[in-house]
GROMACS .gro file of C-alpha atoms in nm:
model
  514
    1MET     CA    1   0.948  -2.337   6.461
    2ILE     CA    2   0.891  -2.522   6.066
    3THR     CA    3   1.075  -2.825   6.078
    4SER     CA    4   0.946  -2.974   5.716
    5PHE     CA    5   0.694  -2.950   5.453
    6PHE     CA    6   0.598  -3.080   5.099
    7LEU     CA    7   0.677  -3.003   4.731
    8GLN     CA    8   0.457  -3.219   4.511
    9GLU     CA    9   0.548  -3.189   4.134
   10GLU     CA   10   0.339  -3.066   3.909
   11GLY     CA   11   0.250  -3.300   3.596
   12SER     CA   12   0.420  -3.656   3.781
   13ARG     CA   13   0.234  -3.514   4.073
   14VAL     CA   14   0.522  -3.702   4.281
   15ILE     CA   15   0.579  -3.564   4.628
   16HIS     CA   16   0.877  -3.472   4.866
   17ARG     CA   17   0.945  -3.419   5.185
   18VAL     CA   18   1.163  -3.091   5.288
   19SER     CA   19   1.324  -3.091   5.534
   20LEU     CA   20   1.473  -2.762   5.658
   21PRO     CA   21   1.701  -2.604   5.544
   22CYS     CA   22   1.743  -2.785   5.198
   23VAL     CA   23   1.964  -2.716   4.881
   24MET     CA   24   1.800  -2.803   4.598
   25GLY     CA   25   1.971  -2.882   4.250
   26ARG     CA   26   2.117  -3.075   4.019
   27GLU     CA   27   2.405  -3.142   4.117
   28GLU     CA   28   2.535  -3.436   4.377
   29GLY     CA   29   2.517  -3.392   4.746
   30VAL     CA   30   2.222  -3.101   4.731
   31ASP     CA   31   1.982  -3.220   4.958
   32LEU     CA   32   1.680  -3.261   4.714
   33ARG     CA   33   1.827  -3.298   4.328
   34PHE     CA   34   1.669  -3.341   4.018
   35ALA     CA   35   1.870  -3.475   3.698
   36ASP     CA   36   1.628  -3.228   3.494
   37PRO     CA   37   1.944  -2.971   3.235
   38THR     CA   38   1.696  -2.617   3.313
   39VAL     CA   39   1.804  -2.673   3.677
   40SER     CA   40   2.137  -2.522   3.790
   41HIS     CA   41   2.376  -2.658   3.963
   42ARG     CA   42   2.315  -2.518   4.335
   43HIS     CA   43   1.929  -2.375   4.214
   44ALA     CA   44   1.748  -2.295   4.538
   45LEU     CA   45   1.771  -2.283   4.914
   46ILE     CA   46   1.470  -2.303   5.142
   47SER     CA   47   1.430  -2.221   5.460
   48GLU     CA   48   1.260  -2.109   5.794
   49GLU     CA   49   1.264  -1.755   5.920
   50ASN     CA   50   1.128  -1.631   6.196
   51ASP     CA   51   0.830  -1.935   6.149
   52HIS     CA   52   0.871  -1.826   5.819
   53ILE     CA   53   0.949  -2.057   5.476
   54TRP     CA   54   1.189  -1.878   5.246
   55ILE     CA   55   1.317  -1.936   4.848
   56ASP     CA   56   1.671  -1.821   4.795
   57ASP     CA   57   1.779  -1.775   4.480
   58LEU     CA   58   2.187  -1.892   4.431
   59GLY     CA   59   2.279  -1.746   4.127
   60SER     CA   60   2.036  -1.991   3.894
   61LEU     CA   61   2.075  -1.894   3.553
   62ASN     CA   62   1.629  -1.958   3.441
   63GLY     CA   63   1.557  -1.781   3.816
   64ILE     CA   64   1.289  -1.896   4.004
   65TYR     CA   65   0.916  -1.831   3.950
   66VAL     CA   66   0.689  -1.793   4.315
   67ASN     CA   67   0.326  -1.810   4.170
   68ASP     CA   68   0.450  -1.678   3.798
   69VAL     CA   69   0.640  -1.418   3.907
   70ARG     CA   70   1.002  -1.413   3.917
   71ILE     CA   71   1.224  -1.323   4.255
   72GLU     CA   72   1.503  -1.104   4.243
   73ASP     CA   73   1.698  -1.282   4.618
   74LYS     CA   74   1.429  -1.444   4.832
   75ALA     CA   75   1.076  -1.448   4.841
   76PRO     CA   76   0.861  -1.640   5.148
   77LEU     CA   77   0.624  -1.958   5.109
   78LYS     CA   78   0.298  -2.035   5.210
   79PRO     CA   79   0.056  -2.321   5.171
   80GLY     CA   80  -0.076  -2.343   4.815
   81ASP     CA   81   0.214  -2.164   4.637
   82THR     CA   82   0.364  -2.251   4.305
   83ILE     CA   83   0.746  -2.275   4.257
   84ARG     CA   84   0.911  -2.316   3.915
   85LEU     CA   85   1.276  -2.377   3.895
   86GLY     CA   86   1.346  -2.405   3.496
   87ARG     CA   87   1.059  -2.622   3.362
   88LEU     CA   88   0.988  -2.838   3.682
   89THR     CA   89   0.693  -2.659   3.919
   90PHE     CA   90   0.562  -2.788   4.262
   91SER     CA   91   0.286  -2.756   4.449
   92VAL     CA   92   0.387  -2.599   4.837
   93CYS     CA   93   0.185  -2.816   5.118
   94ARG     CA   94   0.184  -2.831   5.481
   95SER     CA   95   0.102  -3.180   5.561
   96TYR     CA   96   0.106  -3.515   5.399
   97GLU     CA   97  -0.228  -3.546   5.483
   98GLU     CA   98  -0.319  -3.197   5.256
   99VAL     CA   99  -0.124  -3.336   4.937
  100ALA     CA  100  -0.271  -3.635   4.974
  101GLY     CA  101  -0.662  -3.509   5.094
  102ASP     CA  102  -0.568  -3.297   4.746
  103THR     CA  103  -0.537  -3.596   4.536
  104ILE     CA  104  -0.797  -3.779   4.667
  105ALA     CA  105  -1.015  -3.506   4.648
  106PHE     CA  106  -0.970  -3.408   4.262
  107PRO     CA  107  -0.813  -3.745   4.132
  108SER     CA  108  -0.858  -3.538   3.793
  109LEU     CA  109  -0.581  -3.232   3.841
  110HIS     CA  110  -0.336  -3.357   3.628
  111THR     CA  111  -0.581  -3.399   3.344
  112MET     CA  112  -0.752  -3.090   3.392
  113GLY     CA  113  -0.410  -2.920   3.397
  114ASP     CA  114  -0.338  -3.091   3.026
  115ARG     CA  115  -0.641  -2.909   2.964
  116ARG     CA  116  -0.621  -2.638   3.069
  117LEU     CA  117  -0.288  -2.637   2.871
  118ASP     CA  118  -0.385  -2.771   2.567
  119ARG     CA  119  -0.681  -2.423   2.599
  120GLN     CA  120  -0.383  -2.169   2.615
  121ARG     CA  121  -0.183  -2.290   2.314
  122LEU     CA  122  -0.506  -2.326   2.196
  123LYS     CA  123  -0.574  -1.951   2.248
  124TRP     CA  124  -0.242  -1.846   2.147
  125ILE     CA  125  -0.274  -1.949   1.797
  126TYR     CA  126  -0.581  -1.842   1.745
  127GLU     CA  127  -0.481  -1.486   1.877
  128ILE     CA  128  -0.179  -1.541   1.679
  129THR     CA  129  -0.407  -1.585   1.369
  130VAL     CA  130  -0.599  -1.330   1.428
  131GLU     CA  131  -0.300  -1.039   1.476
  132LEU     CA  132  -0.143  -1.209   1.166
  133SER     CA  133  -0.399  -1.232   0.941
  134GLU     CA  134  -0.446  -0.823   0.844
  135LYS     CA  135  -0.028  -0.802   0.776
  136GLN     CA  136   0.070  -0.802   0.448
  137ASP     CA  137   0.405  -0.741   0.434
  138PRO     CA  138   0.678  -0.974   0.588
  139ALA     CA  139   0.841  -0.802   0.705
  140LEU     CA  140   0.593  -0.677   0.944
  141LEU     CA  141   0.450  -1.037   0.975
  142GLY     CA  142   0.746  -1.149   1.089
  143GLU     CA  143   0.881  -0.920   1.361
  144ARG     CA  144   0.438  -0.910   1.493
  145PHE     CA  145   0.540  -1.367   1.487
  146PHE     CA  146   0.845  -1.343   1.686
  147SER     CA  147   0.715  -1.123   1.923
  148ARG     CA  148   0.411  -1.315   1.966
  149LEU     CA  149   0.656  -1.654   2.034
  150LYS     CA  150   0.851  -1.424   2.264
  151ASP     CA  151   0.572  -1.468   2.583
  152ILE     CA  152   0.559  -1.876   2.459
  153TYR     CA  153   0.910  -1.995   2.416
  154GLN     CA  154   1.168  -1.691   2.587
  155GLN     CA  155   1.393  -1.709   2.296
  156ASP     CA  156   1.698  -1.533   2.295
  157GLN     CA  157   1.729  -1.567   1.892
  158GLY     CA  158   1.482  -1.614   1.629
  159TYR     CA  159   1.494  -1.655   1.241
  160LEU     CA  160   1.255  -1.650   0.994
  161GLY     CA  161   1.324  -1.779   0.647
  162VAL     CA  162   1.211  -1.850   0.353
  163PHE     CA  163   1.407  -2.090   0.066
  164LYS     CA  164   1.409  -1.934  -0.281
  165GLU     CA  165   1.477  -2.121  -0.614
  166ASP     CA  166   1.830  -2.202  -0.563
  167GLY     CA  167   1.742  -2.461  -0.229
  168SER     CA  168   1.937  -2.094  -0.018
  169LEU     CA  169   1.706  -1.951   0.210
  170GLU     CA  170   1.622  -1.581   0.212
  171SER     CA  171   1.552  -1.382   0.539
  172VAL     CA  172   1.254  -1.254   0.588
  173PHE     CA  173   1.289  -1.151   1.010
  174SER     CA  174   1.551  -1.165   1.232
  175ASP     CA  175   1.672  -1.111   1.540
  176ALA     CA  176   1.960  -0.802   1.516
  177SER     CA  177   2.226  -1.080   1.640
  178LEU     CA  178   2.139  -1.344   1.351
  179ASP     CA  179   2.231  -1.255   1.005
  180SER     CA  180   2.076  -1.620   0.915
  181VAL     CA  181   2.033  -1.958   1.105
  182PRO     CA  182   2.314  -2.086   1.283
  183VAL     CA  183   2.252  -2.445   1.168
  184SER     CA  184   2.517  -2.677   0.950
  185ARG     CA  185   2.379  -2.678   0.588
  186SER     CA  186   2.327  -3.098   0.631
  187ILE     CA  187   2.020  -2.969   0.879
  188VAL     CA  188   1.873  -2.721   0.687
  189ASP     CA  189   1.990  -2.955   0.348
  190ARG     CA  190   1.786  -3.275   0.541
  191LEU     CA  191   1.419  -3.040   0.617
  192LEU     CA  192   1.446  -2.902   0.229
  193GLN     CA  193   1.437  -3.258   0.133
  194ASN     CA  194   1.233  -3.427   0.418
  195GLY     CA  195   1.039  -3.132   0.602
  196GLU     CA  196   1.205  -3.266   0.907
  197SER     CA  197   1.210  -3.082   1.202
  198PHE     CA  198   1.445  -3.071   1.500
  199ILE     CA  199   1.534  -3.027   1.858
  200LEU     CA  200   1.863  -2.964   2.024
  201GLU     CA  201   1.876  -2.982   2.438
  202ASP     CA  202   2.180  -2.927   2.435
  203ALA     CA  203   2.460  -2.827   2.222
  204LEU     CA  204   2.782  -2.889   2.364
  205GLY     CA  205   2.664  -3.204   2.422
  206GLY     CA  206   2.514  -3.302   2.086
  207GLU     CA  207   2.704  -3.387   1.737
  208ALA     CA  208   2.410  -3.158   1.592
  209LEU     CA  209   2.575  -2.752   1.625
  210ASN     CA  210   2.916  -2.884   1.849
  211LYS     CA  211   3.119  -2.753   1.509
  212ASP     CA  212   2.945  -2.463   1.405
  213ALA     CA  213   3.111  -2.178   1.524
  214ALA     CA  214   2.855  -1.954   1.487
  215ALA     CA  215   2.646  -2.133   1.733
  216LEU     CA  216   2.915  -2.132   1.957
  217GLU     CA  217   3.029  -1.826   1.907
  218MET     CA  218   2.639  -1.691   2.047
  219LYS     CA  219   2.636  -1.951   2.320
  220ILE     CA  220   2.362  -2.151   2.169
  221ARG     CA  221   2.327  -2.395   2.363
  222SER     CA  222   1.930  -2.537   2.341
  223ALA     CA  223   1.747  -2.436   1.945
  224LEU     CA  224   1.411  -2.571   1.720
  225CYS     CA  225   1.373  -2.536   1.400
  226VAL     CA  226   1.049  -2.693   1.217
  227PRO     CA  227   0.990  -2.577   0.843
  228LEU     CA  228   0.783  -2.413   0.687
  229LEU     CA  229   0.466  -2.597   0.465
  230TYR     CA  230   0.186  -2.559   0.216
  231HIS     CA  231   0.076  -2.687  -0.035
  232ASN     CA  232   0.251  -3.020   0.026
  233GLN     CA  233   0.572  -2.783  -0.053
  234ILE     CA  234   0.815  -2.680   0.202
  235HIS     CA  235   0.838  -2.243   0.179
  236GLY     CA  236   1.090  -2.163   0.446
  237LEU     CA  237   1.208  -2.260   0.776
  238ILE     CA  238   1.190  -2.176   1.131
  239TYR     CA  239   1.438  -2.120   1.383
  240LEU     CA  240   1.428  -2.029   1.784
  241SER     CA  241   1.770  -2.099   2.021
  242ARG     CA  242   1.787  -2.035   2.402
  243SER     CA  243   2.146  -1.992   2.549
  244VAL     CA  244   1.983  -2.214   2.848
  245PRO     CA  245   2.045  -2.606   2.833
  246GLY     CA  246   1.718  -2.827   2.788
  247ALA     CA  247   1.514  -2.519   2.719
  248TYR     CA  248   1.251  -2.677   2.529
  249SER     CA  249   1.056  -3.021   2.488
  250HIS     CA  250   0.867  -3.221   2.245
  251GLU     CA  251   0.604  -3.096   2.312
  252ASP     CA  252   0.711  -2.758   2.264
  253LEU     CA  253   0.811  -2.909   1.885
  254GLU     CA  254   0.529  -3.007   1.848
  255PHE     CA  255   0.346  -2.711   1.933
  256LEU     CA  256   0.648  -2.522   1.663
  257ARG     CA  257   0.532  -2.687   1.403
  258THR     CA  258   0.154  -2.649   1.447
  259VAL     CA  259   0.191  -2.249   1.510
  260SER     CA  260   0.420  -2.361   1.115
  261CYS     CA  261   0.175  -2.440   0.976
  262VAL     CA  262  -0.018  -2.138   1.044
  263LEU     CA  263   0.234  -1.930   0.960
  264ALA     CA  264   0.311  -2.127   0.654
  265PRO     CA  265   0.038  -1.963   0.355
  266MET     CA  266   0.028  -1.605   0.550
  267VAL     CA  267   0.407  -1.606   0.484
  268GLU     CA  268   0.362  -1.719   0.138
  269ASN     CA  269   0.035  -1.426   0.130
  270ALA     CA  270   0.229  -1.232   0.238
  271ARG     CA  271   0.604  -1.293   0.008
  272LEU     CA  272   0.298  -1.320  -0.277
  273TRP     CA  273   0.103  -0.908  -0.186
  274ALA     CA  274   0.452  -0.766  -0.162
  275GLU     CA  275   0.481  -0.916  -0.508
  276ILE     CA  276   0.219  -0.784  -0.674
  277LYS     CA  277   0.263  -0.456  -0.511
  278GLY     CA  278   0.583  -0.435  -0.701
  279LEU     CA  279   0.435  -0.507  -0.988
  280TYR     CA  280   0.159  -0.276  -0.925
  281ALA     CA  281   0.405  -0.022  -0.832
  282SER     CA  282   0.686  -0.085  -1.117
  283THR     CA  283   0.351  -0.081  -1.358
  284VAL     CA  284   0.235   0.186  -1.236
  285ASP     CA  285   0.588   0.415  -1.293
  286SER     CA  286   0.585   0.300  -1.630
  287LEU     CA  287   0.228   0.419  -1.703
  288LYS     CA  288   0.306   0.757  -1.558
  289GLU     CA  289   0.635   0.762  -1.771
  290THR     CA  290   0.448   0.676  -2.119
  291GLN     CA  291   0.162   0.989  -1.959
  292SER     CA  292   0.398   1.174  -1.977
  293ARG     CA  293   0.563   1.097  -2.362
  294LEU     CA  294   0.251   1.093  -2.449
  295ILE     CA  295   0.143   1.471  -2.280
  296GLU     CA  296   0.510   1.573  -2.401
  297VAL     CA  297   0.384   1.459  -2.767
  298GLU     CA  298   0.061   1.604  -2.773
  299ARG     CA  299   0.174   1.852  -2.634
  300ALA     CA  300   0.433   1.914  -2.940
  301ALA     CA  301   0.148   1.837  -3.177
  302ALA     CA  302  -0.072   2.137  -3.046
  303TYR     CA  303   0.212   2.316  -3.093
  304ALA     CA  304   0.250   2.189  -3.421
  305ARG     CA  305  -0.096   2.235  -3.560
  306LEU     CA  306  -0.054   2.584  -3.409
  307ALA     CA  307   0.228   2.748  -3.640
  308GLN     CA  308   0.094   2.547  -3.920
  309ALA     CA  309  -0.249   2.724  -3.862
  310MET     CA  310  -0.022   3.040  -3.820
  311ALA     CA  311   0.133   2.998  -4.123
  312HIS     CA  312  -0.189   2.896  -4.286
  313GLU     CA  313  -0.378   3.265  -4.171
  314ILE     CA  314  -0.077   3.499  -4.238
  315ARG     CA  315  -0.044   3.333  -4.611
  316ASN     CA  316  -0.360   3.407  -4.777
  317PRO     CA  317  -0.340   3.734  -4.630
  318LEU     CA  318   0.020   3.798  -4.747
  319MET     CA  319  -0.128   3.660  -5.129
  320VAL     CA  320  -0.381   3.912  -5.125
  321ILE     CA  321  -0.119   4.159  -5.044
  322GLY     CA  322   0.132   4.048  -5.303
  323GLY     CA  323  -0.154   4.033  -5.540
  324MET     CA  324  -0.278   4.407  -5.531
  325VAL     CA  325   0.090   4.485  -5.502
  326ARG     CA  326   0.156   4.399  -5.889
  327ARG     CA  327  -0.189   4.513  -5.945
  328MET     CA  328  -0.121   4.849  -5.787
  329ARG     CA  329   0.165   4.855  -6.023
  330ARG     CA  330  -0.015   4.793  -6.346
  331PRO     CA  331  -0.362   4.866  -6.251
  332ALA     CA  332  -0.666   4.730  -6.464
  333PRO     CA  333  -0.838   5.014  -6.641
  334ASP     CA  334  -1.146   4.853  -6.482
  335GLU     CA  335  -1.045   4.840  -6.170
  336PRO     CA  336  -1.190   5.134  -5.884
  337GLU     CA  337  -0.970   5.380  -5.744
  338GLY     CA  338  -0.821   5.277  -5.476
  339ALA     CA  339  -0.977   4.922  -5.464
  340GLY     CA  340  -0.648   4.714  -5.449
  341MET     CA  341  -0.532   4.987  -5.129
  342GLN     CA  342  -0.810   4.881  -4.968
  343ALA     CA  343  -0.750   4.497  -4.971
  344VAL     CA  344  -0.450   4.582  -4.912
  345MET     CA  345  -0.512   4.741  -4.593
  346SER     CA  346  -0.741   4.431  -4.512
  347SER     CA  347  -0.516   4.194  -4.541
  348VAL     CA  348  -0.277   4.362  -4.350
  349GLU     CA  349  -0.533   4.387  -4.061
  350ARG     CA  350  -0.625   4.038  -4.087
  351ILE     CA  351  -0.241   4.009  -3.996
  352GLU     CA  352  -0.199   4.191  -3.695
  353THR     CA  353  -0.510   4.062  -3.560
  354VAL     CA  354  -0.349   3.704  -3.634
  355LEU     CA  355  -0.065   3.813  -3.478
  356ARG     CA  356  -0.227   3.970  -3.144
  357GLU     CA  357  -0.412   3.705  -3.068
  358VAL     CA  358  -0.087   3.480  -3.140
  359ASP     CA  359   0.111   3.664  -2.836
  360GLY     CA  360  -0.185   3.723  -2.621
  361PHE     CA  361  -0.205   3.303  -2.659
  362VAL     CA  362   0.123   3.264  -2.576
  363LYS     CA  363   0.159   3.484  -2.246
  364LEU     CA  364  -0.121   3.292  -2.095
  365PRO     CA  365  -0.111   3.222  -1.725
  366PRO     CA  366  -0.145   2.809  -1.659
  367PRO     CA  367  -0.520   2.738  -1.564
  368THR     CA  368  -0.629   2.784  -1.174
  369LYS     CA  369  -0.913   2.583  -1.139
  370GLN     CA  370  -1.237   2.736  -0.890
  371LEU     CA  371  -1.585   2.617  -0.854
  372ARG     CA  372  -1.758   2.797  -1.093
  373LYS     CA  373  -2.077   2.812  -1.248
  374ILE     CA  374  -2.105   2.712  -1.601
  375ASP     CA  375  -2.414   2.800  -1.762
  376SER     CA  376  -2.328   3.178  -1.602
  377LEU     CA  377  -1.938   3.206  -1.799
  378ILE     CA  378  -2.129   3.060  -2.144
  379LEU     CA  379  -2.418   3.328  -2.138
  380GLU     CA  380  -2.172   3.662  -2.017
  381GLU     CA  381  -1.966   3.525  -2.323
  382ILE     CA  382  -2.238   3.553  -2.530
  383ARG     CA  383  -2.276   3.834  -2.450
  384GLN     CA  384  -1.979   3.958  -2.508
  385HIS     CA  385  -2.080   3.844  -2.889
  386ASP     CA  386  -2.392   4.043  -2.929
  387ARG     CA  387  -2.279   4.294  -3.224
  388ASP     CA  388  -2.094   3.993  -3.406
  389TRP     CA  389  -2.380   3.783  -3.352
  390LYS     CA  390  -2.662   4.037  -3.479
  391GLU     CA  391  -2.388   4.170  -3.765
  392LYS     CA  392  -2.474   3.821  -3.902
  393ASP     CA  393  -2.837   3.737  -3.780
  394ILE     CA  394  -2.667   3.414  -3.596
  395ARG     CA  395  -2.927   3.372  -3.273
  396PRO     CA  396  -2.762   3.157  -2.983
  397GLN     CA  397  -2.953   2.965  -2.769
  398LEU     CA  398  -2.835   2.860  -2.502
  399VAL     CA  399  -3.020   2.525  -2.325
  400VAL     CA  400  -2.976   2.414  -1.988
  401GLY     CA  401  -3.041   1.998  -1.931
  402THR     CA  402  -2.854   1.976  -1.525
  403SER     CA  403  -2.880   2.125  -1.264
  404HIS     CA  404  -2.550   2.030  -1.146
  405LEU     CA  405  -2.364   2.318  -1.280
  406MET     CA  406  -2.048   2.385  -1.075
  407ILE     CA  407  -1.753   2.311  -1.172
  408PRO     CA  408  -1.377   2.355  -1.095
  409ILE     CA  409  -1.290   2.591  -1.401
  410ASP     CA  410  -1.005   2.882  -1.515
  411ASP     CA  411  -1.335   3.136  -1.574
  412THR     CA  412  -1.130   3.379  -1.740
  413LEU     CA  413  -0.909   3.117  -2.001
  414PHE     CA  414  -1.226   2.988  -2.023
  415ARG     CA  415  -1.435   3.289  -2.186
  416LYS     CA  416  -1.089   3.281  -2.323
  417ALA     CA  417  -1.162   2.914  -2.550
  418LEU     CA  418  -1.544   2.993  -2.580
  419SER     CA  419  -1.466   3.301  -2.774
  420LEU     CA  420  -1.199   3.191  -3.017
  421ILE     CA  421  -1.467   2.912  -3.054
  422PHE     CA  422  -1.780   3.201  -3.095
  423ARG     CA  423  -1.504   3.407  -3.348
  424GLU     CA  424  -1.517   3.042  -3.524
  425SER     CA  425  -1.851   2.978  -3.545
  426LEU     CA  426  -1.899   3.378  -3.726
  427SER     CA  427  -1.741   3.239  -4.045
  428ASN     CA  428  -1.897   2.852  -3.995
  429VAL     CA  429  -2.276   2.953  -3.961
  430PRO     CA  430  -2.463   3.037  -4.213
  431ARG     CA  431  -2.628   3.360  -4.156
  432GLY     CA  432  -2.970   3.445  -4.009
  433SER     CA  433  -2.962   3.071  -3.842
  434GLU     CA  434  -2.952   2.998  -3.465
  435LEU     CA  435  -2.665   2.888  -3.348
  436SER     CA  436  -2.766   2.590  -3.004
  437ILE     CA  437  -2.542   2.493  -2.710
  438SER     CA  438  -2.650   2.275  -2.470
  439ILE     CA  439  -2.550   2.157  -2.092
  440ARG     CA  440  -2.603   1.804  -2.034
  441ASP     CA  441  -2.491   1.548  -1.819
  442ARG     CA  442  -2.223   1.278  -1.843
  443GLY     CA  443  -2.086   1.081  -1.592
  444GLY     CA  444  -1.828   1.222  -1.475
  445GLU     CA  445  -1.829   1.499  -1.706
  446LEU     CA  446  -2.020   1.784  -1.810
  447GLU     CA  447  -2.064   1.852  -2.141
  448ILE     CA  448  -2.129   2.165  -2.380
  449GLU     CA  449  -2.238   2.116  -2.735
  450ILE     CA  450  -2.258   2.376  -2.974
  451GLY     CA  451  -2.424   2.298  -3.305
  452ARG     CA  452  -2.727   2.054  -3.353
  453ARG     CA  453  -2.606   1.717  -3.353
  454ALA     CA  454  -2.762   1.528  -3.681
  455ASP     CA  455  -2.805   1.149  -3.694
  456ARG     CA  456  -2.463   1.057  -3.832
  457THR     CA  457  -2.285   1.218  -3.559
  458VAL     CA  458  -1.986   1.073  -3.457
  459TYR     CA  459  -1.736   1.304  -3.237
  460CYS     CA  460  -1.376   1.236  -3.248
  461GLU     CA  461  -1.116   1.402  -3.080
  462ALA     CA  462  -0.976   1.735  -3.239
  463PHE     CA  463  -0.599   1.500  -3.390
  464ASP     CA  464  -0.776   1.231  -3.510
  465PRO     CA  465  -0.670   1.164  -3.838
  466ALA     CA  466  -0.983   1.131  -3.948
  467LEU     CA  467  -1.026   1.557  -3.948
  468GLN     CA  468  -0.611   1.594  -4.132
  469HIS     CA  469  -0.830   1.678  -4.464
  470LYS     CA  470  -1.124   1.839  -4.321
  471PRO     CA  471  -1.077   2.264  -4.469
  472TRP     CA  472  -1.120   2.424  -4.117
  473VAL     CA  473  -0.936   2.183  -3.924
  474LEU     CA  474  -0.631   2.413  -3.919
  475ASP     CA  475  -0.857   2.694  -3.783
  476LEU     CA  476  -0.605   2.928  -3.575
  477PHE     CA  477  -0.923   3.026  -3.360
  478LEU     CA  478  -0.972   2.693  -3.348
  479ASN     CA  479  -0.621   2.500  -3.267
  480MET     CA  480  -0.638   2.828  -2.962
  481GLY     CA  481  -0.953   2.686  -2.790
  482HIS     CA  482  -0.859   2.351  -2.846
  483LYS     CA  483  -0.550   2.410  -2.624
  484ILE     CA  484  -0.690   2.651  -2.385
  485ILE     CA  485  -0.891   2.369  -2.283
  486ALA     CA  486  -0.739   2.029  -2.328
  487ASP     CA  487  -0.477   2.246  -2.061
  488GLN     CA  488  -0.771   2.226  -1.831
  489ASP     CA  489  -0.757   1.822  -1.882
  490GLY     CA  490  -1.097   1.896  -2.094
  491LYS     CA  491  -1.147   1.807  -2.472
  492LEU     CA  492  -1.281   1.931  -2.770
  493LEU     CA  493  -1.456   1.673  -3.022
  494LEU     CA  494  -1.562   1.725  -3.376
  495ASP     CA  495  -1.802   1.538  -3.586
  496ARG     CA  496  -1.606   1.296  -3.843
  497HIS     CA  497  -1.896   1.325  -4.095
  498SER     CA  498  -1.925   1.736  -4.077
  499SER     CA  499  -1.878   1.987  -4.332
  500SER     CA  500  -1.820   2.223  -4.113
  501VAL     CA  501  -1.630   2.314  -3.776
  502PHE     CA  502  -2.013   2.231  -3.627
  503PRO     CA  503  -2.129   2.036  -3.407
  504MET     CA  504  -1.882   1.998  -3.125
  505VAL     CA  505  -1.867   1.934  -2.805
  506ILE     CA  506  -1.683   2.085  -2.528
  507ARG     CA  507  -1.644   1.767  -2.160
  508LEU     CA  508  -1.495   1.884  -1.887
  509PRO     CA  509  -1.419   1.660  -1.535
  510ARG     CA  510  -1.601   1.778  -1.217
  511ILE     CA  511  -1.370   1.641  -1.046
  512VAL     CA  512  -0.969   1.842  -1.038
  513LYS     CA  513  -0.686   1.583  -1.131
  514PRO     CA  514  -0.436   1.547  -0.884
   0.00000   0.00000   0.00000
């Protein structure tokens, strides 16, 4: 039969002799009384049953922990176990000699306990720092921070806010039960002005919150509040609360202040990062909108140039037709018979050719890109114009200066553009000449140069104002070819110093743009 045993308080090392049965609590008249507010009025019953010691929870608010495990109803005790009631922790010993022997054998247990606590808190700070340093979103940062604090402070509510320029608080993270921090404006003002922290041990017994309806409604009894200090500036505050009186100590407050020093630069950096991301997204949207407008402007300019080129192409044959018709009404004495009709028919055929080309161009489908070997496409199109080359005695020569010839392209449309450009060459390359065509690398692009480059060659976009007075700038086939190449994200560049459309350069990207 067990009549008594001993409990030794951790920290103070006070030894309590326990006679069974024993009621532990905070009210007067219990067998073992403690003034600590975290201990309920009648917290626990220790009794003997079948030669074993048992501890029963008498409906306490903070529960009973045996060896750091909260008991549901009752649990057995044996020498060496630890019991925790609120903030008080005890070691179970069968005899006084056992307690004294332990104390004499290990005189530095109390000091070692403090050191273990320091190491544990340093470990918490390290883990919080490592985990939070990878978070860049302020809300996610706050959520993970309070999740870590839950392991340490067991808070019922948590709030992380930053001060705006007008001194008001903007929530970064808060529990669902907190729309704002439930403390008086005077406390917030003192924290903002002086960087003061506060600890509330019992809201019902103190002056700090006892007039705050929100705090009373949420049954807040204990609270901690510390500022977020960074670069000698108060950026915000951290607030924790529980519905249990006396849940937090001054050591808890100091530790939270230390953690806030780690968190403050992270919150500020996360806020700045979010602001930069917002500005970046806004800038990207603005650039996309500007790019879209420029594309529309360029497309409108391209079609305007095509309309001008069509008018130019049709105007000349119509002038010939009009002149020939007038002359046919009054034929010149020395004019060969049928010459006027032949000129009229030639102009009519020219107009029909132009209209057919324009009609085909308007009906072209959008480009469908696939990897194709560019030199093969050029050679195939050169062969398609063999008869035209022979009639004018023009000798096209293809020179390949790169092994990277596979690029994403719509081969049908590209060959159409080449065909239109080759037609232009028939009227711009002297009879009996050689037409040089070279392929080479240019960074992320493939460059095709048609015509031989001169020493003064300066390439520019086909719509460059420097080309507006060139006689060939309104050539219909050239403009149609340029439009097809531009639709495949390519560029057609012309020599601003040349008196001819050649040399010209076609640049095509190696990567499909999203």
